[in-house]
PDB file of C-alpha atoms in Angstrom:
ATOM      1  CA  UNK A 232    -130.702 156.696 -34.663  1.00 44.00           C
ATOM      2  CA  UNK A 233    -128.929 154.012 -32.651  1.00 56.00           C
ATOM      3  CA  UNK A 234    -130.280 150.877 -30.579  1.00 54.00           C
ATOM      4  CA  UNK A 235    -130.298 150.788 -27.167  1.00 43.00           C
ATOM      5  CA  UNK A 236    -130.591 148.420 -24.404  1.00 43.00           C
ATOM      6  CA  UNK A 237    -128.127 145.959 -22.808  1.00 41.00           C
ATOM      7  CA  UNK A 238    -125.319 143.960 -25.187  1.00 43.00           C
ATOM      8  CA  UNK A 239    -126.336 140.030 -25.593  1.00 40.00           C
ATOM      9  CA  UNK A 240    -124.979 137.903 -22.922  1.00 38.00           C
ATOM     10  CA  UNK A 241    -124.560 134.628 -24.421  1.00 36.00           C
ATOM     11  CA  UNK A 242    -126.484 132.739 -22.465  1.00 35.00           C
ATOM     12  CA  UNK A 243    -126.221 128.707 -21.187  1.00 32.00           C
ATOM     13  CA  UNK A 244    -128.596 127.195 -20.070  1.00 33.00           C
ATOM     14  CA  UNK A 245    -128.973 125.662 -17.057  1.00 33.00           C
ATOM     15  CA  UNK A 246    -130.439 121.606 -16.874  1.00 33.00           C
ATOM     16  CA  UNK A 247    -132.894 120.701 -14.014  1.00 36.00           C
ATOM     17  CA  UNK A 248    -131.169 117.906 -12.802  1.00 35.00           C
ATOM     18  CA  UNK A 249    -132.822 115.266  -9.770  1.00 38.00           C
ATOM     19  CA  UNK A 250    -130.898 114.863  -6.808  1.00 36.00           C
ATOM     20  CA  UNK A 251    -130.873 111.841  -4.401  1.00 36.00           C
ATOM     21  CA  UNK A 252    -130.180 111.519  -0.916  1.00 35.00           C
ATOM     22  CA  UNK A 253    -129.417 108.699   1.308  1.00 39.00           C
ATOM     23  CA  UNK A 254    -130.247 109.046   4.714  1.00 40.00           C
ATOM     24  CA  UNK A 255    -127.739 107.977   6.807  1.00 41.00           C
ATOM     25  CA  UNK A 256    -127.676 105.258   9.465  1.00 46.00           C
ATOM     26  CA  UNK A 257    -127.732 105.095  13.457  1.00 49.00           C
ATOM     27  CA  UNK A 258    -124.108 103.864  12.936  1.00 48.00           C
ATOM     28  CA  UNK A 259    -121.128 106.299  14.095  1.00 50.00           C
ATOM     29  CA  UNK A 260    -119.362 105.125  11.583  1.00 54.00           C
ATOM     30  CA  UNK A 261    -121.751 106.005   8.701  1.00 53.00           C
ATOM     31  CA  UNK A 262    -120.797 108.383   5.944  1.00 55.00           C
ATOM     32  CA  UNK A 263    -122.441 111.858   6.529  1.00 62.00           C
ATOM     33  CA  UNK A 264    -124.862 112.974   3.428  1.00 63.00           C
ATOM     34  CA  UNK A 265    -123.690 116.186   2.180  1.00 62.00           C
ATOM     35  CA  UNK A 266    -125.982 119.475   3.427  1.00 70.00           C
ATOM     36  CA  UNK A 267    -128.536 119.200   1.007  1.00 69.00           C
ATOM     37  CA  UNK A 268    -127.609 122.950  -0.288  1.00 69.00           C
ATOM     38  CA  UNK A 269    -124.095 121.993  -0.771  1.00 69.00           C
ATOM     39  CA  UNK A 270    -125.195 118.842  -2.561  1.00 78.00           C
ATOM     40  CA  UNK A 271    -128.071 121.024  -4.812  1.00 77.00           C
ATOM     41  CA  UNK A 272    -125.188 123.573  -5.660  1.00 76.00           C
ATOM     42  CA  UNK A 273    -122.948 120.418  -6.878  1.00 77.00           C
ATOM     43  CA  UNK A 274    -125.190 119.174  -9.065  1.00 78.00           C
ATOM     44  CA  UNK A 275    -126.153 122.456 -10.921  1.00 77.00           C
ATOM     45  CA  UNK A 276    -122.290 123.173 -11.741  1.00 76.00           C
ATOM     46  CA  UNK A 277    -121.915 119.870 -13.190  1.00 78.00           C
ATOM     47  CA  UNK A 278    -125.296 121.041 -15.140  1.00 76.00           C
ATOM     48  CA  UNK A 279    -123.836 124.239 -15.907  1.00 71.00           C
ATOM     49  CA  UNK A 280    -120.576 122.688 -16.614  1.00 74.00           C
ATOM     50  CA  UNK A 281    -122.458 119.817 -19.235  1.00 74.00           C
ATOM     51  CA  UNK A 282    -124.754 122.636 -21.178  1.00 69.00           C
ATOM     52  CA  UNK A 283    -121.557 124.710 -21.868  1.00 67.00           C
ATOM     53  CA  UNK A 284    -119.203 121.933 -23.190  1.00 70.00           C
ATOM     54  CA  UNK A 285    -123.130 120.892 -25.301  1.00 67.00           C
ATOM     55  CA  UNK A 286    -122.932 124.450 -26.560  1.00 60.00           C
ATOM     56  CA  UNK A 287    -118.594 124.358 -27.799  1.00 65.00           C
ATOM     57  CA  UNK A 288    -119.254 121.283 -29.336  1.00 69.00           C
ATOM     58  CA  UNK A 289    -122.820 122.849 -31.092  1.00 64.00           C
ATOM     59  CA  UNK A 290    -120.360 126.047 -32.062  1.00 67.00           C
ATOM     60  CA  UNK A 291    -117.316 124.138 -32.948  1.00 69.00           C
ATOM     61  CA  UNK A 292    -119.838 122.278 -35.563  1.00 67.00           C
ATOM     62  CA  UNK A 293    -121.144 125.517 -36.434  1.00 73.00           C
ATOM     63  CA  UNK A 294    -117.991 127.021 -37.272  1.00 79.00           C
ATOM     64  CA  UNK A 295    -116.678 123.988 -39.491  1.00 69.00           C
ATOM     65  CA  UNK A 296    -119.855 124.449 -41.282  1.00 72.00           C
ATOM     66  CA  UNK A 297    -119.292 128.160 -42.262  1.00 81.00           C
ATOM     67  CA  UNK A 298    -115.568 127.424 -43.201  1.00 76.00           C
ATOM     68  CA  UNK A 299    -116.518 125.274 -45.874  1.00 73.00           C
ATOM     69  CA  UNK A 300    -118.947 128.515 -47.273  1.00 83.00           C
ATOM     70  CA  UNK A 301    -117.846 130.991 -49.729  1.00 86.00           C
ATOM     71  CA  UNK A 302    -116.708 134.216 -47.570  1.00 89.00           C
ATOM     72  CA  UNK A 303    -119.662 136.213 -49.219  1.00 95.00           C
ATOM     73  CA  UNK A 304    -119.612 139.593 -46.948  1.00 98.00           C
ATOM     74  CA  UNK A 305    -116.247 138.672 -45.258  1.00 97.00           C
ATOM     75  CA  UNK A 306    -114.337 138.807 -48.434  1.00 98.00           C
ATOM     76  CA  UNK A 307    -112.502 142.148 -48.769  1.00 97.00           C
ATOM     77  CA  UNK A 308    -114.115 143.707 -51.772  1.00 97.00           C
ATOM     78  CA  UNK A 309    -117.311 143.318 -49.907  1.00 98.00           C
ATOM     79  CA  UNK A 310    -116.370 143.989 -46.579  1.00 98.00           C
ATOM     80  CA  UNK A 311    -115.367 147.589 -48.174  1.00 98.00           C
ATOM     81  CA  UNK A 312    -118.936 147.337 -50.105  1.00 97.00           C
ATOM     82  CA  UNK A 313    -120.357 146.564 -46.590  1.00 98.00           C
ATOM     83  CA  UNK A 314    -118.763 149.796 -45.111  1.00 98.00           C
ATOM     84  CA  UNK A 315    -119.576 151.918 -47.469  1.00 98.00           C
ATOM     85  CA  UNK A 316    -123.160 151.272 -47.240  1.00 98.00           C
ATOM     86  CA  UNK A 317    -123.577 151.057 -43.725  1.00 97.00           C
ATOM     87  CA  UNK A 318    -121.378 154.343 -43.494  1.00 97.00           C
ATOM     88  CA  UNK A 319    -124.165 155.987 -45.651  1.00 97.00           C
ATOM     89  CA  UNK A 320    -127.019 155.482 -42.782  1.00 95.00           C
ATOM     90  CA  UNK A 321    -124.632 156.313 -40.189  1.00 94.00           C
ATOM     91  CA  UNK A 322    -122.601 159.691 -41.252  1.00 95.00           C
ATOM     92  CA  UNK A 323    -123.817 160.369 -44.953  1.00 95.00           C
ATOM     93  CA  UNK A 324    -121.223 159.435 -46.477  1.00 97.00           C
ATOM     94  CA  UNK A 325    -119.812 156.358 -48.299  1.00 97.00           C
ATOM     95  CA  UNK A 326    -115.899 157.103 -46.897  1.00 97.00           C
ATOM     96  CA  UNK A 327    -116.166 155.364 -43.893  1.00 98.00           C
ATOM     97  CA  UNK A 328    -112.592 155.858 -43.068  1.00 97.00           C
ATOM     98  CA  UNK A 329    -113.093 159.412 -42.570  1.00 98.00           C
ATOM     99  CA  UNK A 330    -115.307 158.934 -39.618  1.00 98.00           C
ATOM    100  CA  UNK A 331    -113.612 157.527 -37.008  1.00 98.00           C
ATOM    101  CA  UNK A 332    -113.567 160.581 -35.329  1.00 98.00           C
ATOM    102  CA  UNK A 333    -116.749 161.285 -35.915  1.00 98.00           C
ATOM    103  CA  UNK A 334    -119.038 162.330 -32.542  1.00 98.00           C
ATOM    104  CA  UNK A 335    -121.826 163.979 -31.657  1.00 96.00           C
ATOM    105  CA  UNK A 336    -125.288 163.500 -29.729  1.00 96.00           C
ATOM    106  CA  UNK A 337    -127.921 162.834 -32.569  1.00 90.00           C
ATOM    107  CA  UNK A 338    -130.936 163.468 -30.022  1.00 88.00           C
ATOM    108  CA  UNK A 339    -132.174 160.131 -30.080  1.00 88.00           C
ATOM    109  CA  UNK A 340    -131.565 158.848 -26.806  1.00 91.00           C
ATOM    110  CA  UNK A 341    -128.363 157.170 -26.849  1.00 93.00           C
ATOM    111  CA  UNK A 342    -125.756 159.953 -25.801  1.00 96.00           C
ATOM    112  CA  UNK A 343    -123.018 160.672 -27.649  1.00 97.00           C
ATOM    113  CA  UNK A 344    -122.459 158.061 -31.125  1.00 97.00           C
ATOM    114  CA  UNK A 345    -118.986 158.624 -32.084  1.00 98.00           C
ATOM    115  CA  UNK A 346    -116.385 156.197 -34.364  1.00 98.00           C
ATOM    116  CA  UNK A 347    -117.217 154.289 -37.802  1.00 97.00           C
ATOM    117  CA  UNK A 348    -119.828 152.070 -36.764  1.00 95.00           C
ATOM    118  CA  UNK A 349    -122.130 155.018 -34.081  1.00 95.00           C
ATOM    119  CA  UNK A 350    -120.862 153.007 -31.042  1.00 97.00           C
ATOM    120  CA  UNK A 351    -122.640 155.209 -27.893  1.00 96.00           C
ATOM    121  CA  UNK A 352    -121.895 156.086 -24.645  1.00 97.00           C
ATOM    122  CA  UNK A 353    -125.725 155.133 -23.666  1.00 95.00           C
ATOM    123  CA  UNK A 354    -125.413 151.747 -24.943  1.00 93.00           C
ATOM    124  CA  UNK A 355    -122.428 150.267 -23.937  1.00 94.00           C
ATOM    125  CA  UNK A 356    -120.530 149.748 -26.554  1.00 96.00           C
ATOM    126  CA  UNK A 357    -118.382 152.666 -26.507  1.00 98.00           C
ATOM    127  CA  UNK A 358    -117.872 152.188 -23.317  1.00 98.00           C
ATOM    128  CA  UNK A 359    -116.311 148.040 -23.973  1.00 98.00           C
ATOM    129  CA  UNK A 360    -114.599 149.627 -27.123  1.00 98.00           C
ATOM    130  CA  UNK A 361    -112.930 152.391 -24.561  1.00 98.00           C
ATOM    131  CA  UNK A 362    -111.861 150.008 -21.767  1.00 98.00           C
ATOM    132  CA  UNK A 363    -110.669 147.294 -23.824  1.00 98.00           C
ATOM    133  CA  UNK A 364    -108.259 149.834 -25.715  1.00 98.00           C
ATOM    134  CA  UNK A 365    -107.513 151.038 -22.590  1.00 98.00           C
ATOM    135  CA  UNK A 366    -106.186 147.313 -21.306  1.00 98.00           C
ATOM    136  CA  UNK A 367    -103.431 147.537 -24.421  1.00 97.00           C
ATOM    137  CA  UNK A 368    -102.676 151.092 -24.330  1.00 98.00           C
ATOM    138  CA  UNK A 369    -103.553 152.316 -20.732  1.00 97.00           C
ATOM    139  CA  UNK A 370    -102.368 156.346 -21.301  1.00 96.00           C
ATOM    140  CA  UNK A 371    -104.535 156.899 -24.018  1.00 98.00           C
ATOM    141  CA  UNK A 372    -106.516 160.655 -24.106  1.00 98.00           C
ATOM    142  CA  UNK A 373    -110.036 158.515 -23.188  1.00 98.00           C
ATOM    143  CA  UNK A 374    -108.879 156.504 -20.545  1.00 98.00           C
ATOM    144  CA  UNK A 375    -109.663 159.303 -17.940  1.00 98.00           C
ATOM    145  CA  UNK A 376    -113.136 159.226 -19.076  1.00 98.00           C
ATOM    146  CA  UNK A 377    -113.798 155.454 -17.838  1.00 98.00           C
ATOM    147  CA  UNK A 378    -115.453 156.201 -14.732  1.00 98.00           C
ATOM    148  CA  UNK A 379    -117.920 158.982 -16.336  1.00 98.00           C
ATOM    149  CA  UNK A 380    -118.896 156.624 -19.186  1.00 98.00           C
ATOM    150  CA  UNK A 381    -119.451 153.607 -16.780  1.00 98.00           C
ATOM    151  CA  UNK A 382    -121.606 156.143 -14.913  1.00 98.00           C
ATOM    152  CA  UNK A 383    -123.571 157.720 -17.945  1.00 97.00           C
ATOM    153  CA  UNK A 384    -123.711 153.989 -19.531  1.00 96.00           C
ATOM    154  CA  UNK A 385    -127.617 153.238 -20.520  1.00 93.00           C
ATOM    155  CA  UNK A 386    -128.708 156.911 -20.765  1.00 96.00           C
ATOM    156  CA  UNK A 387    -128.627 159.726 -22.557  1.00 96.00           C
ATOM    157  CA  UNK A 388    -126.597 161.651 -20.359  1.00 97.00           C
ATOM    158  CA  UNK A 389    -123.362 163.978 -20.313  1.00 97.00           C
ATOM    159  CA  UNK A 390    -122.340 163.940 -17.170  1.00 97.00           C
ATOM    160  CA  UNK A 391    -118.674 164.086 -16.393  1.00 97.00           C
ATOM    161  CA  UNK A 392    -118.118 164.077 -20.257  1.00 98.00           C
ATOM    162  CA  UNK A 393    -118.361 167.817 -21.220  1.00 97.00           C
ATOM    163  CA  UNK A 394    -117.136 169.449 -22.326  1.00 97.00           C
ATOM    164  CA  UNK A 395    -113.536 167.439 -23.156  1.00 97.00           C
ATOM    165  CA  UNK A 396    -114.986 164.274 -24.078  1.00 98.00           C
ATOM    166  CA  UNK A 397    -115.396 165.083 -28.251  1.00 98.00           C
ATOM    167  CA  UNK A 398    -112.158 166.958 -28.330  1.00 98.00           C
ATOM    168  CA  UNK A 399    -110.575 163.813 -26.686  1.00 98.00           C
ATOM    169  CA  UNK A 400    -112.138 161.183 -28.866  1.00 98.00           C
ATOM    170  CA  UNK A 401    -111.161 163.297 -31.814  1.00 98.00           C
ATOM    171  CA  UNK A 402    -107.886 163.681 -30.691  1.00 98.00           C
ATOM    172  CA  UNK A 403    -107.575 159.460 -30.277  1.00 98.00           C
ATOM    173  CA  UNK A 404    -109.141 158.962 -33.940  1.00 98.00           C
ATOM    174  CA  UNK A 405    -105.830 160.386 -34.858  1.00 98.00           C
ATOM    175  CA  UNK A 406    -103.874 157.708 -33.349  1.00 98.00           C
ATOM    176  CA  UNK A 407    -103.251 154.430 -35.624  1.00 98.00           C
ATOM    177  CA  UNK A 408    -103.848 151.900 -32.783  1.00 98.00           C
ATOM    178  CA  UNK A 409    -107.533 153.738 -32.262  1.00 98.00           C
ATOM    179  CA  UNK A 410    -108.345 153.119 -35.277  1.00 98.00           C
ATOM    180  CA  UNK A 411    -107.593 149.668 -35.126  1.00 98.00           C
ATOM    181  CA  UNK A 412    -108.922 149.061 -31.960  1.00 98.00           C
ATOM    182  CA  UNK A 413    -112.517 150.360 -33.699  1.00 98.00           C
ATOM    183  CA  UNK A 414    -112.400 148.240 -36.571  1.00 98.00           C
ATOM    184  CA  UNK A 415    -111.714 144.975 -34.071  1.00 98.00           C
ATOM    185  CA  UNK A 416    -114.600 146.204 -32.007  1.00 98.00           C
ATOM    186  CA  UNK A 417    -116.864 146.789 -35.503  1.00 98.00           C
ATOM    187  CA  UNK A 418    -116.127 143.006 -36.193  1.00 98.00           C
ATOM    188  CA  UNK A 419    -116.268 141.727 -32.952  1.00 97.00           C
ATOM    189  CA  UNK A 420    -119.314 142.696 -32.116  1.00 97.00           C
ATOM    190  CA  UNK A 421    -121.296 143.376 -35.287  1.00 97.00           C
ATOM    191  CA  UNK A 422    -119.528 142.300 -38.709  1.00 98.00           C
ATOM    192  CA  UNK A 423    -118.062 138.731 -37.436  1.00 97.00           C
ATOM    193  CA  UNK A 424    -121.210 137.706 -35.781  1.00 97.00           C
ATOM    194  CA  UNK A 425    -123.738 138.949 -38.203  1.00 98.00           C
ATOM    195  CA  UNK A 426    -122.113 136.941 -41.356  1.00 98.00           C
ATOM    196  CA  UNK A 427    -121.523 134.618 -39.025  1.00 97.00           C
ATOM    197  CA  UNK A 428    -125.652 133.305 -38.449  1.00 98.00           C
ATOM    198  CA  UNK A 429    -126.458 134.661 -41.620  1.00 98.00           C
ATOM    199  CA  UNK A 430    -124.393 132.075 -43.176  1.00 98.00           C
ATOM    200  CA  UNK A 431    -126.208 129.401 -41.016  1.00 98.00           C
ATOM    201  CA  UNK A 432    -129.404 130.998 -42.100  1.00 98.00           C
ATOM    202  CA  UNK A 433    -128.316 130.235 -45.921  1.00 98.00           C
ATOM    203  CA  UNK A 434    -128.264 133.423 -46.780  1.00 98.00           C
ATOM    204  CA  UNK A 435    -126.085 134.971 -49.650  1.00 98.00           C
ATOM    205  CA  UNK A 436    -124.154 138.207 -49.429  1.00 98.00           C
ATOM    206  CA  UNK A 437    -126.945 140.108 -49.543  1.00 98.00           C
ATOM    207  CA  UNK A 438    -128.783 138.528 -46.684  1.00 98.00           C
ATOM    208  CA  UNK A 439    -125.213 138.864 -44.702  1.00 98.00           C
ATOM    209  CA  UNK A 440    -125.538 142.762 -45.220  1.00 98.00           C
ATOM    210  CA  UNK A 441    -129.261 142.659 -44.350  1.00 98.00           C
ATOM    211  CA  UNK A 442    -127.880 141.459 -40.809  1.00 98.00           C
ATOM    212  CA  UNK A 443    -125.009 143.023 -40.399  1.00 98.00           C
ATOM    213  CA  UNK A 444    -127.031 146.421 -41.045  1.00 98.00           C
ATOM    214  CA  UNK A 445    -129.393 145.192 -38.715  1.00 97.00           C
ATOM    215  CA  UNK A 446    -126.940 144.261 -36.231  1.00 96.00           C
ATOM    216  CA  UNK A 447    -125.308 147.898 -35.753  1.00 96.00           C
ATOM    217  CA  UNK A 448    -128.657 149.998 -35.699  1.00 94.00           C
ATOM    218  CA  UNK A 449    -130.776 147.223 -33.140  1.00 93.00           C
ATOM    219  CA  UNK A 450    -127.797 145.926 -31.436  1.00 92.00           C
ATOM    220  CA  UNK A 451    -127.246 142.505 -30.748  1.00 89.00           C
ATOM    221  CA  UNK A 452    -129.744 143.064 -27.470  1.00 78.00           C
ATOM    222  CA  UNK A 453    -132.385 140.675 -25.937  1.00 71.00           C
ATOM    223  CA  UNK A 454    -134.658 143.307 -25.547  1.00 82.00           C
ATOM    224  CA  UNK A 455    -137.793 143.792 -28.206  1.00 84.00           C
ATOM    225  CA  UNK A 456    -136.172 145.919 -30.707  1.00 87.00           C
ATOM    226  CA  UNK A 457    -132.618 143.821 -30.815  1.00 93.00           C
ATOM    227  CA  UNK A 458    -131.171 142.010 -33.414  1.00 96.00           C
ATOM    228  CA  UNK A 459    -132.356 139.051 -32.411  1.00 96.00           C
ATOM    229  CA  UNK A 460    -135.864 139.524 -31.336  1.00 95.00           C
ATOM    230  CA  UNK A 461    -136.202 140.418 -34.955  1.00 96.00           C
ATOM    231  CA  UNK A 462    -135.059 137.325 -36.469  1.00 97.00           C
ATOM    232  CA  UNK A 463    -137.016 135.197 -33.965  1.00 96.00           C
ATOM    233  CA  UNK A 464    -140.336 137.533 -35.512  1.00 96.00           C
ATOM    234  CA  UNK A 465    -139.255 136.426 -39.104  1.00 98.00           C
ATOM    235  CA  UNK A 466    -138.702 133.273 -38.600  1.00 98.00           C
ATOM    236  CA  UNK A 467    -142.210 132.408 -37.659  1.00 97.00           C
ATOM    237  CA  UNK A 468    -143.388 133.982 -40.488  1.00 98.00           C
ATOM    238  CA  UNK A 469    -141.038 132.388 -43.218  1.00 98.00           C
ATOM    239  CA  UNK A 470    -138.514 129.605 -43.267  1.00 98.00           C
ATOM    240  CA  UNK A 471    -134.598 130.362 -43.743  1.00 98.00           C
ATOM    241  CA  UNK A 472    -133.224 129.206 -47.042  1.00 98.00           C
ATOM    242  CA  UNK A 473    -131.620 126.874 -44.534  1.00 97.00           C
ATOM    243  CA  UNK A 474    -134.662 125.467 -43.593  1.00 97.00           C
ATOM    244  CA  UNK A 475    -135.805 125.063 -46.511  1.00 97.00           C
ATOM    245  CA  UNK A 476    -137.672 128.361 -47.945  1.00 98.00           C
ATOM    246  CA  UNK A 477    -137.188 131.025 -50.677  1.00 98.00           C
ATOM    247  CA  UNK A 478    -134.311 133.312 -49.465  1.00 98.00           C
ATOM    248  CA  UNK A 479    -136.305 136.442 -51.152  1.00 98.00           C
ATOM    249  CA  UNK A 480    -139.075 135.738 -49.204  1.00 98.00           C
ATOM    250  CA  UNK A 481    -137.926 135.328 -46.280  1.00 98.00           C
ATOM    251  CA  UNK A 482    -135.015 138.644 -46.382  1.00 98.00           C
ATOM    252  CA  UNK A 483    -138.766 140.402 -47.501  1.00 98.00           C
ATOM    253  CA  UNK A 484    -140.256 138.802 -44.552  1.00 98.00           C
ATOM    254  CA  UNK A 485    -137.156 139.726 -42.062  1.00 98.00           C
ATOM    255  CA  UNK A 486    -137.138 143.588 -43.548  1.00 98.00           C
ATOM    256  CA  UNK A 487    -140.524 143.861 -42.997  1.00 97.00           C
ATOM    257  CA  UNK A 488    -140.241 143.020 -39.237  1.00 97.00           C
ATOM    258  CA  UNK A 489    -137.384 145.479 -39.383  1.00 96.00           C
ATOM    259  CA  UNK A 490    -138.867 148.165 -40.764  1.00 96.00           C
ATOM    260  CA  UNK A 491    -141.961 148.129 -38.339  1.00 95.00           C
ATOM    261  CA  UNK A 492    -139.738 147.448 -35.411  1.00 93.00           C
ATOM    262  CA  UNK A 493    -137.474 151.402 -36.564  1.00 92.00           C
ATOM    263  CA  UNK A 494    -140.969 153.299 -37.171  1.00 92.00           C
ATOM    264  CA  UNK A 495    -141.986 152.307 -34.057  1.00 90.00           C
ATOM    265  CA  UNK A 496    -139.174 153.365 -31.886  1.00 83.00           C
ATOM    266  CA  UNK A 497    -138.426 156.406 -34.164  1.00 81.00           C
ATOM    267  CA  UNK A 498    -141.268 157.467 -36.005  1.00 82.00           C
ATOM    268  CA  UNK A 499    -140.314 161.239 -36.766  1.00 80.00           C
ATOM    269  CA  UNK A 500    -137.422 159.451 -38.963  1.00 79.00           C
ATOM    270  CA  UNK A 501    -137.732 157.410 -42.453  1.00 86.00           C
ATOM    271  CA  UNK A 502    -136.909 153.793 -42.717  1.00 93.00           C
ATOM    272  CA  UNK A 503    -134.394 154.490 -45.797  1.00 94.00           C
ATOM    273  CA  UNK A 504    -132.102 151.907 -44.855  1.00 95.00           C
ATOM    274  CA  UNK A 505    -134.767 149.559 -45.836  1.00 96.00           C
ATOM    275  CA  UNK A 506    -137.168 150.930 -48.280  1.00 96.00           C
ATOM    276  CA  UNK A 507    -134.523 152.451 -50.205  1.00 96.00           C
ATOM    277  CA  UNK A 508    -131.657 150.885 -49.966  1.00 97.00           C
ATOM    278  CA  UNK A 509    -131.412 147.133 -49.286  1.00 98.00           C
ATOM    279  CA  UNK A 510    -135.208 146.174 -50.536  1.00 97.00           C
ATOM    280  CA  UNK A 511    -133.940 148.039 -54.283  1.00 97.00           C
ATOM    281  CA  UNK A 512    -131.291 145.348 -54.113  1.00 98.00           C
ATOM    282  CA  UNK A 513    -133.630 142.984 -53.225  1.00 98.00           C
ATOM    283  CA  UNK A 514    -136.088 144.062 -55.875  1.00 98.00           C
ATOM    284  CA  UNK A 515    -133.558 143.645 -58.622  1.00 97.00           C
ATOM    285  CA  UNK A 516    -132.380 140.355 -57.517  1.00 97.00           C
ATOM    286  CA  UNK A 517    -129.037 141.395 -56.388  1.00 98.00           C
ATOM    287  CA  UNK A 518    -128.928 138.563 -53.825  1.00 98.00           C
ATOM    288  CA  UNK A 519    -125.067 138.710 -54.346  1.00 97.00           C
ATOM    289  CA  UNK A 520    -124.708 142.032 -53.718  1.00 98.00           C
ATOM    290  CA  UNK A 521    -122.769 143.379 -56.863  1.00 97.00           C
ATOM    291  CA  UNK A 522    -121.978 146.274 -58.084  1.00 96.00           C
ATOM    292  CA  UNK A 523    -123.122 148.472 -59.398  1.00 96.00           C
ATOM    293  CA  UNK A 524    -124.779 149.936 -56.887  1.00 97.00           C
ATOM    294  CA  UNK A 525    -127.437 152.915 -56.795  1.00 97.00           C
ATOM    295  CA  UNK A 526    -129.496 153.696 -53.166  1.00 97.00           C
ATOM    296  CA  UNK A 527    -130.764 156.662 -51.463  1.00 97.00           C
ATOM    297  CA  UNK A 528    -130.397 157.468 -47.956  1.00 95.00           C
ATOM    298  CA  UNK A 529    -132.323 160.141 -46.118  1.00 92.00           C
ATOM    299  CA  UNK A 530    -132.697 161.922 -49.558  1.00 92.00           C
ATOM    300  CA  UNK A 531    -129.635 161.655 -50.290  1.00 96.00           C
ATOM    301  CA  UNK A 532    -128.321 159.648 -53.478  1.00 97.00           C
ATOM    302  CA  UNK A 533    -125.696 157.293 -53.777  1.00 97.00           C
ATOM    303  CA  UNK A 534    -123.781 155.299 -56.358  1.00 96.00           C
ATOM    304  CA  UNK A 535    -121.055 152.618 -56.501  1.00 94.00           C
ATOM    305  CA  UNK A 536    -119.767 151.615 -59.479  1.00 92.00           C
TER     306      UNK A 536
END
């Protein structure tokens, strides 16, 4: 029960900016205008060039802004917390660190999900998590299976993967640097990024699960069922904390987006991760996340102490 679609491209965007031209004079001697192509092109670098050093500075503000926060879900008690849960949804059980080698094809479109976090071969993040492990440690056992996961990346497909492909990423989890290499990905692409906005959003640790959850089962896509579609749904139904509304009402008003965006893309499966898990916390006013901690997941029953 993974996302699918294409990984966010962060976007810059691109100013509309008027160009002038002189027309030159009968003189010989005159200055020749610039093709007017040549000229156009110039001016929408220096565009390009403008909106990207606008967005550093925006992001460099950003990111002295969240260093003055409490860590919330990055410190390490609740970064394990985090894990545990998440691990839960993905592979029924709360000791993530026995799933690394975890793979198989769950049916649900997205090929095989293997690792801690369900990165799949149809929605290319296994496929970034593979070739940027490859760049450090080139004779790894998956690096021979680059070209059949760029090929297979998007759909559901096996081809050129069986039948060595699960022996081989089971055979990698046993290698330290893997392992490593899965939990840089995990942050990288979900964890660090997740907390990250949350944060901005004023939300407490709680609110940095809700999207970090959210972040590894939609994907941080641009499609209609990513990560971020989502948010931009609940936000113009309720106001971040940031902005200056209730955080329970708006996490309420973000889950609820959530949970109508999963039983519409899978509706043969429950929405536990909501109903039952992170809207009991919510319930009880566990906006910090604390333990104890009691959920279910798919019927099954969980509890941290």
């Amino acid at each position: 029960m993974k996302r699918a679609g294409v990984l966010l491209l962060a976007a810059v965007p691109v100013i509309a900016t008027g160009v002038y031209f002189v027309m030159p004079t009968d003189s010989a001697d005159a200055p020749q205008a610039a093709p007017p192509s040549v000229t156009a092109q110039s001016a929408r670098e220096d565009a390009k060039d403008r909106a990207e050093q606008e967005h550093e500075r925006e992001r460099e503000k950003d990111d002295s802004v969240v260093a003055d926060m409490p860590p919330g879900l990055a410190a390490p008690a609740k970064k394990e917390l985090a894990q545990r849960l998440v691990a839960s949804a993905e592979h029924s059980t709360t000791d993530w660190r026995a799933t690394y080698g975890a793979v198989e094809d769950e049916g649900d479109g997205c090929g095989y999900t293997a690792g801690i976090i369900g990165f799949c071969t149809g929605t290319h993040d296994l496929l970034v998590l593979v070739e940027r492990y490859t760049e450090e440690h080139p004779d790894n056992g998956l690096a021979s299976y680059l070209p059949a996961l760029r090929k297979v990346d998007g759909s559901d497909s096996h081809e050129g993967l069986d039948p060595g492909f699960p022996a081989a990423w089971e055979a990698e989890a046993q290698v330290p640097a893997f392992r490593e290499a899965q939990e840089a990905e995990r942050d990288r692409v979900y964890f660090e990024p997740a907390v990250r906005l949350a944060k901005l959003d004023g939300l407490g640790t709680l609110g940095q699960f809700v999207y970090f959850d959210a972040m590894v089962f939609h994907g941080p896509d641009t499609d209609a069922d990513g990560f971020y579609a989502l948010r931009e749904r609940a936000l113009k139904q309720a106001k971040t904390p940031a902005a200056g509304g209730p955080e329970e009402t708006y996490l309420n008003t973000f889950l609820d987006v959530r949970r109508e965006a999963m039983l519409t893309r899978y509706p043969e499966h429950d929405a536990s991760r909501v109903d039952t898990a992170q809207r009991r916390f919510l319930k009880a006013g566990n906006l910090d996340l604390d333990t104890p901690l009691a959920w279910e997941m798919y019927g099954d029953h969980y509890r941290l102490p």
